[in-house]
Coordinates of C-alpha atoms in Angstrom, one line a residue:
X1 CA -52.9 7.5 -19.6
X2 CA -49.4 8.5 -19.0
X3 CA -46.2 6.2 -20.8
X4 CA -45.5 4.6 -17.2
X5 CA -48.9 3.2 -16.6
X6 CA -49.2 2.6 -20.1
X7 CA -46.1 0.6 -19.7
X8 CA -47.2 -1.4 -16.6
X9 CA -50.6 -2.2 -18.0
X10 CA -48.6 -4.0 -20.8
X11 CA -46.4 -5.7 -18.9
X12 CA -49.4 -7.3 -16.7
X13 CA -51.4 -7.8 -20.4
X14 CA -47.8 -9.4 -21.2
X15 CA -48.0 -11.6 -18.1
X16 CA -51.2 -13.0 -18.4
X17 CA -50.9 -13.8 -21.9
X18 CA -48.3 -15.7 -21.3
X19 CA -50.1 -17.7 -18.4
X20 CA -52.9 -18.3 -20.2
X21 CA -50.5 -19.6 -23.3
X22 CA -48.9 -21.7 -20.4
X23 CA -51.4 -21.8 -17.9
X24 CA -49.0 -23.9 -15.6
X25 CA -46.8 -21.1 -14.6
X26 CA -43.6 -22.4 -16.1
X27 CA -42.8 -19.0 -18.4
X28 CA -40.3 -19.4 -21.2
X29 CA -37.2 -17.6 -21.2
X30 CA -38.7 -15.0 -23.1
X31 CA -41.7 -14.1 -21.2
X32 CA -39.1 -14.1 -17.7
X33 CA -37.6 -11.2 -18.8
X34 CA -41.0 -9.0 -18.7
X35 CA -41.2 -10.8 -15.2
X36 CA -42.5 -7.7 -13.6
X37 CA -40.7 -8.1 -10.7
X38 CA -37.7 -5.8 -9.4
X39 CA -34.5 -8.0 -8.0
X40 CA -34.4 -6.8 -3.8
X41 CA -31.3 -5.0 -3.3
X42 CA -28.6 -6.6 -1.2
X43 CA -29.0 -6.0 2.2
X44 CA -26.2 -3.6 3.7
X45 CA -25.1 -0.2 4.6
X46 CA -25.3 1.2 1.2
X47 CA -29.2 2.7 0.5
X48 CA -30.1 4.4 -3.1
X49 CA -29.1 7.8 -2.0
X50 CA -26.6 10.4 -2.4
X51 CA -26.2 10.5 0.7
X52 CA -25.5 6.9 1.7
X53 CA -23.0 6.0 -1.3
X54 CA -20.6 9.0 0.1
X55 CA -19.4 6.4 2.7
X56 CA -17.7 4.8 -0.3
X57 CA -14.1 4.9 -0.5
X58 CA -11.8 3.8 -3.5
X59 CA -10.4 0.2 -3.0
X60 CA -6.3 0.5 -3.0
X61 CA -6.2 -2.6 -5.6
X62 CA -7.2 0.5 -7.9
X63 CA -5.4 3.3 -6.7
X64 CA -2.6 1.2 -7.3
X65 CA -3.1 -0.9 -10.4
X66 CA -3.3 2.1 -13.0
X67 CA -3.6 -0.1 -16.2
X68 CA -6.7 -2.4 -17.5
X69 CA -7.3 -3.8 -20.8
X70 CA -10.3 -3.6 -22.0
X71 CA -12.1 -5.9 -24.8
X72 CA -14.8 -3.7 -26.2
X73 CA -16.3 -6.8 -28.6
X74 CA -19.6 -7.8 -29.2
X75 CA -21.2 -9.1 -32.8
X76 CA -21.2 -5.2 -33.6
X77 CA -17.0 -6.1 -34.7
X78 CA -18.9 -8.7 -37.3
X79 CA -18.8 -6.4 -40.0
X80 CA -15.2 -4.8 -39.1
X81 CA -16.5 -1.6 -39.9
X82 CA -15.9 0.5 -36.7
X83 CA -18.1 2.1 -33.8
X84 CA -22.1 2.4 -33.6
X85 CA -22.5 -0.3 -36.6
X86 CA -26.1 -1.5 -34.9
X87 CA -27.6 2.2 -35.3
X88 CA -26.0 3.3 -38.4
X89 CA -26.7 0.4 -40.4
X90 CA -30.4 1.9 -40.4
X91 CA -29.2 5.1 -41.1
X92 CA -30.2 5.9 -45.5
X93 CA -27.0 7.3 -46.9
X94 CA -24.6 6.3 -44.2
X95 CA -21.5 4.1 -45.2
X96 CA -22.3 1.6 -42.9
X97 CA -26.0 1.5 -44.6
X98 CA -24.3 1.1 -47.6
X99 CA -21.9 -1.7 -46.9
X100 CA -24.6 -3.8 -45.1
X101 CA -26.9 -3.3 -48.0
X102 CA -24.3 -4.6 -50.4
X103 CA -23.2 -7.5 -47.8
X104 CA -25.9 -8.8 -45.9
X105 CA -29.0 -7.0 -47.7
X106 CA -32.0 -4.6 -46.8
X107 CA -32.0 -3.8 -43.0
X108 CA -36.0 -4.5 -43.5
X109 CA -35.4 -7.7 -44.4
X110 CA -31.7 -8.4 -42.4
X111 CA -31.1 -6.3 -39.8
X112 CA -28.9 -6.4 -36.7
X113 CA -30.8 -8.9 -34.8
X114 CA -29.5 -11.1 -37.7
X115 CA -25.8 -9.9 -37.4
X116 CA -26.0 -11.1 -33.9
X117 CA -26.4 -14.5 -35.2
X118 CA -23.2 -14.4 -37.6
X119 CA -21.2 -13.6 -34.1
X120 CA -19.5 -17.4 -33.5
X121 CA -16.3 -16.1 -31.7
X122 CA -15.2 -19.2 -33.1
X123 CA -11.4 -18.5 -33.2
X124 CA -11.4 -16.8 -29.7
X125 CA -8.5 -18.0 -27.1
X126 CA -8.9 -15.9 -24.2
X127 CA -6.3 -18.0 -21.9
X128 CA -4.0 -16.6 -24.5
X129 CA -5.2 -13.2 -25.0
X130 CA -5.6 -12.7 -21.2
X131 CA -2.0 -13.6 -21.0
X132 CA -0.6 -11.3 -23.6
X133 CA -3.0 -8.5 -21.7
X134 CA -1.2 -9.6 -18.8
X135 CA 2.3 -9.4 -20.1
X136 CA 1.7 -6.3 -21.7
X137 CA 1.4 -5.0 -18.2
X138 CA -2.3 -4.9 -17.5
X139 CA -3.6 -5.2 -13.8
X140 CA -7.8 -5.7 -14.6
X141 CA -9.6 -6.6 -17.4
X142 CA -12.4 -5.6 -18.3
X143 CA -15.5 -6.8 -20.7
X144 CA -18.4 -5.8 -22.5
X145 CA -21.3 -6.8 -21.2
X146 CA -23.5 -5.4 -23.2
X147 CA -23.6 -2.1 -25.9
X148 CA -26.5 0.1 -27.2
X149 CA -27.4 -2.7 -29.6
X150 CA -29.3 -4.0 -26.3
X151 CA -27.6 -7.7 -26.8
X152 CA -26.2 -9.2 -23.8
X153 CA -23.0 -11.3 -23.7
X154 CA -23.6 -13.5 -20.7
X155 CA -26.2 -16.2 -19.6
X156 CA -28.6 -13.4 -19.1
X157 CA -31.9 -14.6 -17.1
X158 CA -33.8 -11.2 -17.8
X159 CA -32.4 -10.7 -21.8
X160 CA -33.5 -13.3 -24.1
X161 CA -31.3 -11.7 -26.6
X162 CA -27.8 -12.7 -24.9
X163 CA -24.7 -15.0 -26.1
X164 CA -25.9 -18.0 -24.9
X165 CA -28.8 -18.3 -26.6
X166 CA -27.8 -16.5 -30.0
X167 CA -24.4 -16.0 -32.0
X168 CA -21.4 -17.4 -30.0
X169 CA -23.4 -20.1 -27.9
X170 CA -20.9 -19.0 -25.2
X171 CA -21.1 -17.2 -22.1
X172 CA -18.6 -14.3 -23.0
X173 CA -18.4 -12.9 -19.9
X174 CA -18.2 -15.8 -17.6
X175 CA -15.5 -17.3 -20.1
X176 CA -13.6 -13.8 -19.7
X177 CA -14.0 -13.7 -16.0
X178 CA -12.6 -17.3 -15.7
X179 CA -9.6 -16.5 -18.0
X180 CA -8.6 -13.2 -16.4
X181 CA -8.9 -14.5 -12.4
X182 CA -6.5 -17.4 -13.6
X183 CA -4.0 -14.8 -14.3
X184 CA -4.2 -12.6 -11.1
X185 CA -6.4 -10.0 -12.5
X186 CA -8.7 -8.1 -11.5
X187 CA -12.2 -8.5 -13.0
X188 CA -14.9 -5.6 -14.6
X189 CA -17.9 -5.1 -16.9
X190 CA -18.9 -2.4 -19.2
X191 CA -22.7 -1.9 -19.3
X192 CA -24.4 0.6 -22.1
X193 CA -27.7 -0.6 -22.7
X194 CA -29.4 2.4 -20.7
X195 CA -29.4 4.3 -23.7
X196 CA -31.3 1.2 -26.8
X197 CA -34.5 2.7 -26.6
X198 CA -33.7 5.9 -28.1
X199 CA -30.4 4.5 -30.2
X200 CA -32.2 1.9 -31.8
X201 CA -35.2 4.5 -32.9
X202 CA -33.7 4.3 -36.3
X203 CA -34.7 0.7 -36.7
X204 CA -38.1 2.3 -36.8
X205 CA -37.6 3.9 -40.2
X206 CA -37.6 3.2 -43.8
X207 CA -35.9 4.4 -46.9
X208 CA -37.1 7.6 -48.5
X209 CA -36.5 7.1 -52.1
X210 CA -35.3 3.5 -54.2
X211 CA -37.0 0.5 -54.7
X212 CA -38.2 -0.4 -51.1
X213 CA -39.0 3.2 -50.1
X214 CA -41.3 3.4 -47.1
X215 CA -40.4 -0.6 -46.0
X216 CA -40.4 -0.4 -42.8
X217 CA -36.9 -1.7 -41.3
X218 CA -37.2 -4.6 -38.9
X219 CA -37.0 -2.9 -35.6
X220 CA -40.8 -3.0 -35.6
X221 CA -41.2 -6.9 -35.9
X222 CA -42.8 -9.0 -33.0
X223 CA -42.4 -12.3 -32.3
X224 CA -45.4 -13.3 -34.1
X225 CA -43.9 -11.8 -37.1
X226 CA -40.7 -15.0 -36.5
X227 CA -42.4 -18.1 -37.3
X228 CA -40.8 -20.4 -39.8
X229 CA -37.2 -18.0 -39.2
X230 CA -34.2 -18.7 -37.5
X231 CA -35.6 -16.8 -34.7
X232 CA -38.6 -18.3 -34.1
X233 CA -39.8 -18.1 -30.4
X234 CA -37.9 -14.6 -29.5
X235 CA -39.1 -11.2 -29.7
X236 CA -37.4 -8.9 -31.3
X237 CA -38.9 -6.1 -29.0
X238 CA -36.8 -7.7 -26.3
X239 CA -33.4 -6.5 -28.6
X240 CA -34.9 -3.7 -30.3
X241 CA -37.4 -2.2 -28.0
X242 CA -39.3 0.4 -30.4
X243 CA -42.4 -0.4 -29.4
X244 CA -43.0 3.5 -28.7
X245 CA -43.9 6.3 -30.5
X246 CA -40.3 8.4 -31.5
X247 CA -39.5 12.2 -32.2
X248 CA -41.0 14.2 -35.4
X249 CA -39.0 16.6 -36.2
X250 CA -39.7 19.6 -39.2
X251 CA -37.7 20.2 -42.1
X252 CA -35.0 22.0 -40.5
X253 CA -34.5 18.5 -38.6
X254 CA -34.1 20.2 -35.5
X255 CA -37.3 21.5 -34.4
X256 CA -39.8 18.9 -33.0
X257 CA -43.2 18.5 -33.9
X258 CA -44.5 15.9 -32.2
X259 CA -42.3 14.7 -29.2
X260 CA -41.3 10.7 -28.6
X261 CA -42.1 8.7 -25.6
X262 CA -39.2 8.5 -22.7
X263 CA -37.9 4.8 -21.5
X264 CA -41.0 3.1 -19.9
X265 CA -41.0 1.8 -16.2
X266 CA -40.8 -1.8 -17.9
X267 CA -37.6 -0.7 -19.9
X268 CA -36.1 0.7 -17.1
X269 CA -37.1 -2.4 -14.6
X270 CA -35.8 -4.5 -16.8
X271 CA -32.1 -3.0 -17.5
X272 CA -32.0 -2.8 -13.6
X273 CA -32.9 -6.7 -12.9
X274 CA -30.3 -7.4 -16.1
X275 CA -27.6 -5.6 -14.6
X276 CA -28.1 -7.2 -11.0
X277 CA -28.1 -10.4 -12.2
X278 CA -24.9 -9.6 -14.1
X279 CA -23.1 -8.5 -10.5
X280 CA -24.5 -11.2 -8.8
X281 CA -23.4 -13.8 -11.6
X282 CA -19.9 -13.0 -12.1
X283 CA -19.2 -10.6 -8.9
X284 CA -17.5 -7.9 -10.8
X285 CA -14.7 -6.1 -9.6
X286 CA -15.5 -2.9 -11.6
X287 CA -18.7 -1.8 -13.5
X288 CA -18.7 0.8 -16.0
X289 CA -21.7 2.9 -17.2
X290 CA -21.1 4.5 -20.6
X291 CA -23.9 7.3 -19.0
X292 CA -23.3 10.9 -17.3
X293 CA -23.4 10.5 -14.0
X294 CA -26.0 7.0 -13.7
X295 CA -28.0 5.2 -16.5
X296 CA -31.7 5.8 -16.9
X297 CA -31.5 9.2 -14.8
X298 CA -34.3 10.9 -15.9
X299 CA -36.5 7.9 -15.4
X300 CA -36.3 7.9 -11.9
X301 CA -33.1 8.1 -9.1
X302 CA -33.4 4.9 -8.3
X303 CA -32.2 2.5 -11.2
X304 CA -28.7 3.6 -11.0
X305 CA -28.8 4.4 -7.3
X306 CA -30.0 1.5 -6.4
X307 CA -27.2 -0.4 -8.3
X308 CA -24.4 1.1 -6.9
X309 CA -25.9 0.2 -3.3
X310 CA -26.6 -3.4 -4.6
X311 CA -23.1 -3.4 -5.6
X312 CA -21.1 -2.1 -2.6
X313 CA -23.4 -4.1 -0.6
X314 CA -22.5 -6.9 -2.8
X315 CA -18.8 -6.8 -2.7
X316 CA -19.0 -6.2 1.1
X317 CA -20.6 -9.9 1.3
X318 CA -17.8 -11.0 -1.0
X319 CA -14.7 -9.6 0.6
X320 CA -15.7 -10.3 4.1
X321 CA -16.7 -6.6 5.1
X322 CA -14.6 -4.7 2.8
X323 CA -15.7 -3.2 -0.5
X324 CA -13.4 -3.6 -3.3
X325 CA -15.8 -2.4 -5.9
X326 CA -15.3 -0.1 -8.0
X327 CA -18.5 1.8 -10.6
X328 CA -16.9 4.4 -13.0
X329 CA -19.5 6.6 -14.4
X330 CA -18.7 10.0 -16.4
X331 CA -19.4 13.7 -15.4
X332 CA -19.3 13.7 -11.8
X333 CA -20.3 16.7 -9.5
X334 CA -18.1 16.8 -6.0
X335 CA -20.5 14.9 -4.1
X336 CA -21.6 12.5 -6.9
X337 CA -17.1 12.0 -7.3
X338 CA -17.4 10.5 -3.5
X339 CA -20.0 8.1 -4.3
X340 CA -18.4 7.0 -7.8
X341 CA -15.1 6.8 -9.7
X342 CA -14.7 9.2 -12.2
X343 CA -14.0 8.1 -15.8
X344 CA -13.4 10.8 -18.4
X345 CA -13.6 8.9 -22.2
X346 CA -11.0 9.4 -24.7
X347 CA -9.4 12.2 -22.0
X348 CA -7.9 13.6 -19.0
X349 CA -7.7 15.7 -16.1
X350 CA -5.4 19.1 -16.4
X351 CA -4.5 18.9 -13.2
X352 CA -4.0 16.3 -10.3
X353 CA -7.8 15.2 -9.0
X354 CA -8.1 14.2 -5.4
X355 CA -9.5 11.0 -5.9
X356 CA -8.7 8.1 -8.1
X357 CA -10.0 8.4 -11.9
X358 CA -9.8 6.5 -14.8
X359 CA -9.4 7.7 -18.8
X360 CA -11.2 4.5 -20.7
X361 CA -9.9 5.1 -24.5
X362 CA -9.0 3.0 -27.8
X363 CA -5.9 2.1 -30.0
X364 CA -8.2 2.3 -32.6
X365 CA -12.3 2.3 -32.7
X366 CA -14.0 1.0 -29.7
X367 CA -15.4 -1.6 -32.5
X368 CA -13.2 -3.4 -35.5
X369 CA -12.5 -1.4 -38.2
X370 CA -10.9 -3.6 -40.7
X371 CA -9.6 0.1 -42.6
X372 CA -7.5 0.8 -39.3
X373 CA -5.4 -2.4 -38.9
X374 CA -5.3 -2.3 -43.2
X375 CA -3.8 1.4 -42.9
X376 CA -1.6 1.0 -39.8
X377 CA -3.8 3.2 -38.2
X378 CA -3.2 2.2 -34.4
X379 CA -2.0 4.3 -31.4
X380 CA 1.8 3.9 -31.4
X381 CA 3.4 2.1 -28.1
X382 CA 5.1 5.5 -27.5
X383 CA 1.3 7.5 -27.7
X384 CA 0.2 4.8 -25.1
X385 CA 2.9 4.9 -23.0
X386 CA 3.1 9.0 -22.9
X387 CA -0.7 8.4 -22.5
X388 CA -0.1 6.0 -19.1
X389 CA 2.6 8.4 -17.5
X390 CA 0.2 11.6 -18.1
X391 CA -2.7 9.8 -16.3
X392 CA -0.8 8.3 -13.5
X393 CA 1.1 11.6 -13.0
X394 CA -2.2 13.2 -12.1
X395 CA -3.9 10.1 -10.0
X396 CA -5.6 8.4 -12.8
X397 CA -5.2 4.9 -14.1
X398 CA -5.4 4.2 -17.8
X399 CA -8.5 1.3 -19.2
X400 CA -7.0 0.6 -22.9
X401 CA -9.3 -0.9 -25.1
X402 CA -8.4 -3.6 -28.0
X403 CA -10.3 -3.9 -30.9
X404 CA -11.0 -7.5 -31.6
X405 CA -12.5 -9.2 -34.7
X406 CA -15.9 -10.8 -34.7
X407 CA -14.0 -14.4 -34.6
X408 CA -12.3 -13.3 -31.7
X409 CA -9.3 -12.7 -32.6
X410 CA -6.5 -9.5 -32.7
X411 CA -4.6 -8.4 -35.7
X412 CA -0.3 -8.1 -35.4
X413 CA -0.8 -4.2 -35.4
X414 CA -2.5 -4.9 -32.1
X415 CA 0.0 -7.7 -31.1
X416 CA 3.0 -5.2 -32.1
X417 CA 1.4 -2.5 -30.1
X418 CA 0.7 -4.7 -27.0
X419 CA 4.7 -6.2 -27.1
X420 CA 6.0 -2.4 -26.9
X421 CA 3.6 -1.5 -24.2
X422 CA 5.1 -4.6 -22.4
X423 CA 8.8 -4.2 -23.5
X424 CA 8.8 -0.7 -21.8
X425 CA 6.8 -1.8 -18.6
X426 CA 9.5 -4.6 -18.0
X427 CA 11.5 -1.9 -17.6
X428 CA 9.7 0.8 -15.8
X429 CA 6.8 -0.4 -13.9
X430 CA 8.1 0.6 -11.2
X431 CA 7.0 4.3 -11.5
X432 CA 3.9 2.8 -12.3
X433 CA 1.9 0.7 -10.0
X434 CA 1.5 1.5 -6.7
X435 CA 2.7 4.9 -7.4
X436 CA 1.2 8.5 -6.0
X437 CA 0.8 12.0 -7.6
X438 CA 3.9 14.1 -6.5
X439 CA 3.5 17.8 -5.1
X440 CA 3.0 18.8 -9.0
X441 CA 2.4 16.6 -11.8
X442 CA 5.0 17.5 -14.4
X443 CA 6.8 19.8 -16.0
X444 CA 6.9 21.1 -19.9
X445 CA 5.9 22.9 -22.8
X446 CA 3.7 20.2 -23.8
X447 CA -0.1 20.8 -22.7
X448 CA -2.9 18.2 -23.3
X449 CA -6.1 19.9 -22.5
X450 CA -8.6 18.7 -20.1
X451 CA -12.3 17.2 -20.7
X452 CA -13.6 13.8 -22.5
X453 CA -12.4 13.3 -26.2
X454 CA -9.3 15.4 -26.5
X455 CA -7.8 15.9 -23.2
X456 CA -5.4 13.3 -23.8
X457 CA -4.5 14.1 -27.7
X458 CA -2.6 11.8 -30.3
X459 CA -0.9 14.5 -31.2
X460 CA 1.0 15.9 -28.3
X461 CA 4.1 16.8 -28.7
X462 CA 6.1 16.0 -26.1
X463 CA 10.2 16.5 -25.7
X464 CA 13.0 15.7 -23.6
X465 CA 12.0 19.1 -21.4
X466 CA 8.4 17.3 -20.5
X467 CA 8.0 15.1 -17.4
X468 CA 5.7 13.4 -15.5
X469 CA 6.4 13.0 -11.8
X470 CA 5.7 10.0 -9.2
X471 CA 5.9 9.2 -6.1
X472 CA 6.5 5.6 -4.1
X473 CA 7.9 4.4 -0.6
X474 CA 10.0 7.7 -0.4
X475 CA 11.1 8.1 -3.8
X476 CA 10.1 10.3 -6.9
X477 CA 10.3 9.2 -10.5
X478 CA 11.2 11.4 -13.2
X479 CA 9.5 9.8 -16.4
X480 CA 11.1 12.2 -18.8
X481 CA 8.5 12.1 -21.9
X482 CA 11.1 11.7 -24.9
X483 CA 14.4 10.1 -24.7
X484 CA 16.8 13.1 -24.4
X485 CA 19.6 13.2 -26.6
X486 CA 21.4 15.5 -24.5
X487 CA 21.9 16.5 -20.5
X488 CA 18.1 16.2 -19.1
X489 CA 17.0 19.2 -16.7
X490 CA 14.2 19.2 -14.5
X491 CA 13.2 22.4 -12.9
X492 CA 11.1 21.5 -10.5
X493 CA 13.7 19.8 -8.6
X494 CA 15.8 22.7 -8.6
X495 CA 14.8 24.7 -4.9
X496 CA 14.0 20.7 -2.7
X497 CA 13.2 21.2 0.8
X498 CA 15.1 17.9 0.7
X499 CA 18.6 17.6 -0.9
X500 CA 18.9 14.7 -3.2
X501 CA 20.7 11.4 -2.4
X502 CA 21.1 9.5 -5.2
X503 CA 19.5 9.6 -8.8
X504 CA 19.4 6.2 -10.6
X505 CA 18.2 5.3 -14.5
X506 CA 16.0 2.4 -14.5
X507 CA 17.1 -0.2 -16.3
X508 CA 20.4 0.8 -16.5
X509 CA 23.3 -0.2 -13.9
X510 CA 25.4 2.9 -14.9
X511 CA 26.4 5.6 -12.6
X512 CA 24.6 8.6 -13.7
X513 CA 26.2 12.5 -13.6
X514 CA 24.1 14.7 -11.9
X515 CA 24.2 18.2 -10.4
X516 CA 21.8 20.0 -8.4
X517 CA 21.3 24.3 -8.6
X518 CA 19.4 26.9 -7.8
X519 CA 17.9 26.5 -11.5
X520 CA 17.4 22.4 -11.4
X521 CA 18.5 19.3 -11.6
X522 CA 20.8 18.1 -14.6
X523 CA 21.2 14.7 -15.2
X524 CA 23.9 13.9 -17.7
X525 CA 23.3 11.2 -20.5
X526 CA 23.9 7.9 -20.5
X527 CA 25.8 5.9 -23.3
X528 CA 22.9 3.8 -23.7
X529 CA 19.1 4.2 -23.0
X530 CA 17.8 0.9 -21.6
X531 CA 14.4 1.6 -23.2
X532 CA 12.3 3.6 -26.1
X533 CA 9.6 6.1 -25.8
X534 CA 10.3 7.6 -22.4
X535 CA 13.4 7.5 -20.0
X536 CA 12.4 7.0 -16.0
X537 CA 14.9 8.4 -13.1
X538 CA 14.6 7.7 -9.8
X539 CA 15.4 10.2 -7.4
X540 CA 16.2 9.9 -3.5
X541 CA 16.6 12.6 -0.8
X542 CA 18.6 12.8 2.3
X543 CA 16.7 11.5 5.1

């Protein structure tokens, strides 16, 4: 029998266990999320194709608000010790397997399903993080909804495993939502459990030497396995899912012996009623899918298909006719880029993309990483900001993530970081928002490279000779990358079609020197710059 009958066979089996347990009909939360039944896609003109979603068009409120903030937190910040905690705590060797060995014990005996309960959020103030967020400059927020480790942070009807039930008692996401509409921002989720059912295989193993070599870890227990614990009455199948046989590889570790089992029509039917019932709860602005392209792709077209149509069709519903959705998914082809909004992770684009795009990236780890904020390890204001202006330069808008601690706070690295963002925004937003790529980008020796995780590089050194260029209601910005200490000179501007009217400083009222030839435009300094990191002219042309 192949895995997908397999998998339907058990979840009928599932089903009529559960009605002879309860022979009245009334299924616990539990047994609702094995339910069997797909959610009906919104009705509308958007159908699970290719070909239907390239009627989509970008909303403006996103071509124009190029900065979101982004809280990346679930009880994975709990142990403050960075990104992919849930998998590598399983992992023999690994530092994170160390520390939780040491901290909270065996993973066969307390494993992440456990860590899940420590998560109380209980010093969160999102009125007053969503205001700082807001200050700082931020246009749409946007929260996690749920990460690898499978655990969802919203009232989740199809997820027994979710924030209301376990850890914070809180629904995260609806409490987040709240918060960021009361300020006038727009409103997104971040959705990654696609990918559990192989990141979690590790849960399956055991040690290989020591004293509990070859206990199994606890990514194998069942809810019979819970009575008499603090989880008594869930499943931990319903976090974990490892109820399927995984890769053997040989002693190279690279060859495969005996092959695993792929994501099971059950698996897949139920990420696709979770993440419905997340859009239709809190009727996102934005969804993300940390996937290529759409989540659960090889299982079948129409899981991620048929969400971006139950979105669109969704938001049209919402807005009276219009859509203002946005999905961001990564590695688009051209036809898959008309359907979806690019988002390129911890990178850029080399060059200035047709369509609106977004770089999601980190001050720090996506997750809380206590050794970061203890070694002033955070992404300067000035990295950000050179960051922002590289991005918006070539049509992109910039989704920031904060690290936040498993009580739901920030640390003053992040604060300090957040008040320089917003100290130099005050002052130059204006070649920010609303703003449109200019004939070329910019202009410099300085060259971040193109592609996910390193097209936008910490280390880019950028000089007074390096701009990034704008464009709004007739005028062009200048945002020249490092505060020069001398006459600034911008090449591009030195053969206009149009001759220039004015040039202006923003944030400063003084009349500016300038002089335009054959070779450029030179701007003479001012006596004093109204703001760190990067200097913005304004230039107007002769009508």
């Amino acid at each position: 029998m192949h895995s997908s009958k397999k998998a339907v066979h058990a979840c009928y089996l599932a089903l009529a266990t559960a009605l002879l347990v309860n022979p009245t009909g009334a299924l616990a939360l539990e047994s609702s999320a094995t339910s069997g039944q797909k959610i009906p896609l919104a009705p509308g003109p958007f159908k699970p194709s290719w070909e239907s979603l390239e009627q989509y068009q970008t909303p403006q409120w996103f071509a124009d608000a190029k900065f979101g903030i982004w809280a990346h937190w679930s009880a994975q910040c709990v142990p403050e010790q960075g990104d992919w905690y849930a998998r590598k705590m399983y992992m023999e060797g690994s530092a994170e397997y160390k520390f939780h060995v040491d901290k909270y014990g065996h993973p066969s005996t307390f494993g992440f399903k456990d860590i899940d309960n420590l998560w109380k959020a209980e010093k969160w103030e999102p009125e007053k993080l969503m205001a700082l967020y807001k200050r700082t400059g931020a246009k749409y927020f946007v929260a996690l909804a749920n990460h690898h480790d499978n655990f969802d942070c919203y009232n989740s009807k199809y997820q027994p495993w979710n924030s209301v039930n376990v850890g914070p008692k809180k629904d995260i996401v609806g409490i987040w939502e709240k918060a960021a509409r009361a300020q006038g921002l727009r409103f997104g989720v971040t959705v990654h459990a696609a990918r559990a059912w192989k990141w979690f295989e590790v849960a399956q193993g055991s040690d290989s030497k020591g004293p509990l070599q070859g206990v199994t870890y606890d990514g194998k227990l069942t809810k019979a396995d819970g009575k008499g614990t603090w989880w008594e009455g869930l499943d931990p199948q319903d976090l974990y899912a490892q109820n399927h046989k995984i890769p053997v590889y040989g002693p190279d570790r690279k060859t495969v012996v005996s092959p695993g089992e792929n994501p099971s029509a059950e698996y897949c039917e139920r990420f696709y009623n979770r993440t419905v019932d997340l859009i239709d709860q809190y009727k996102p602005d934005l969804l993300y899918f940390d996937d290529s392209v759409l989540p659960l792709s090889g299982s079948g077209p129409e899981w991620g298909l048929g969400i971006a149509a139950h979105l669109y069709n969704s938001s049209l519903k919402w807005n009276n006719g219009k859509n203002e959705a946005v999905m961001n998914t990564k590695r688009l082809n051209p036809q898959q880029s008309k359907c979806l909004v690019l988002d390129i992770e911890r990178g850029a684009s080399d060059h200035i993309e047709p369509l609106p795009w977004q770089t999601d990236t980190c001050i720090g780890h996506w997750h809380y990483k206590r050794s970061v904020f203890e070694q002033h390890g955070y992404k300067k204001p000035a990295i950000v900001i050179h960051m922002l202006a590289d991005i918006v330069s070539k049509n992109g808008n910039l989704l920031l993530n904060v690290p936040m601690r498993g009580d739901g706070t920030i640390d003053q690295d992040e604060v300090d970081c957040l008040e320089g963002i917003a100290k130099w925004m005050d002052v130059n937003s204006e070649a920010i928002y609303a703003t449109r790529p200019w004939t070329v980008f910019g202009e410099g020796p300085a060259k971040p490279g193109r592609g996910s995780f390193g097209g936008v590089s910490d280390t880019v050194d950028y000089t007074s000779a390096d701009f990034r260029f704008t464009t709004k209601d007739g005028a062009l910005y200048a945002i020249c990358m490092s505060v020069p200490d001398g006459p600034a000179k911008i090449v591009s501007l030195g053969k206009s079609d149009k001759p220039i009217a004015d040039v202006t400083l923003l944030g400063s009222k003084d009349k500016l020197s300038w002089k335009q030839n054959a070779d450029g435009l030179t701007i003479q300094p001012v006596k004093s710059w109204p703001s760190e990191h990067a200097a913005v002219f304004k230039i107007t042309f002769v009508k």
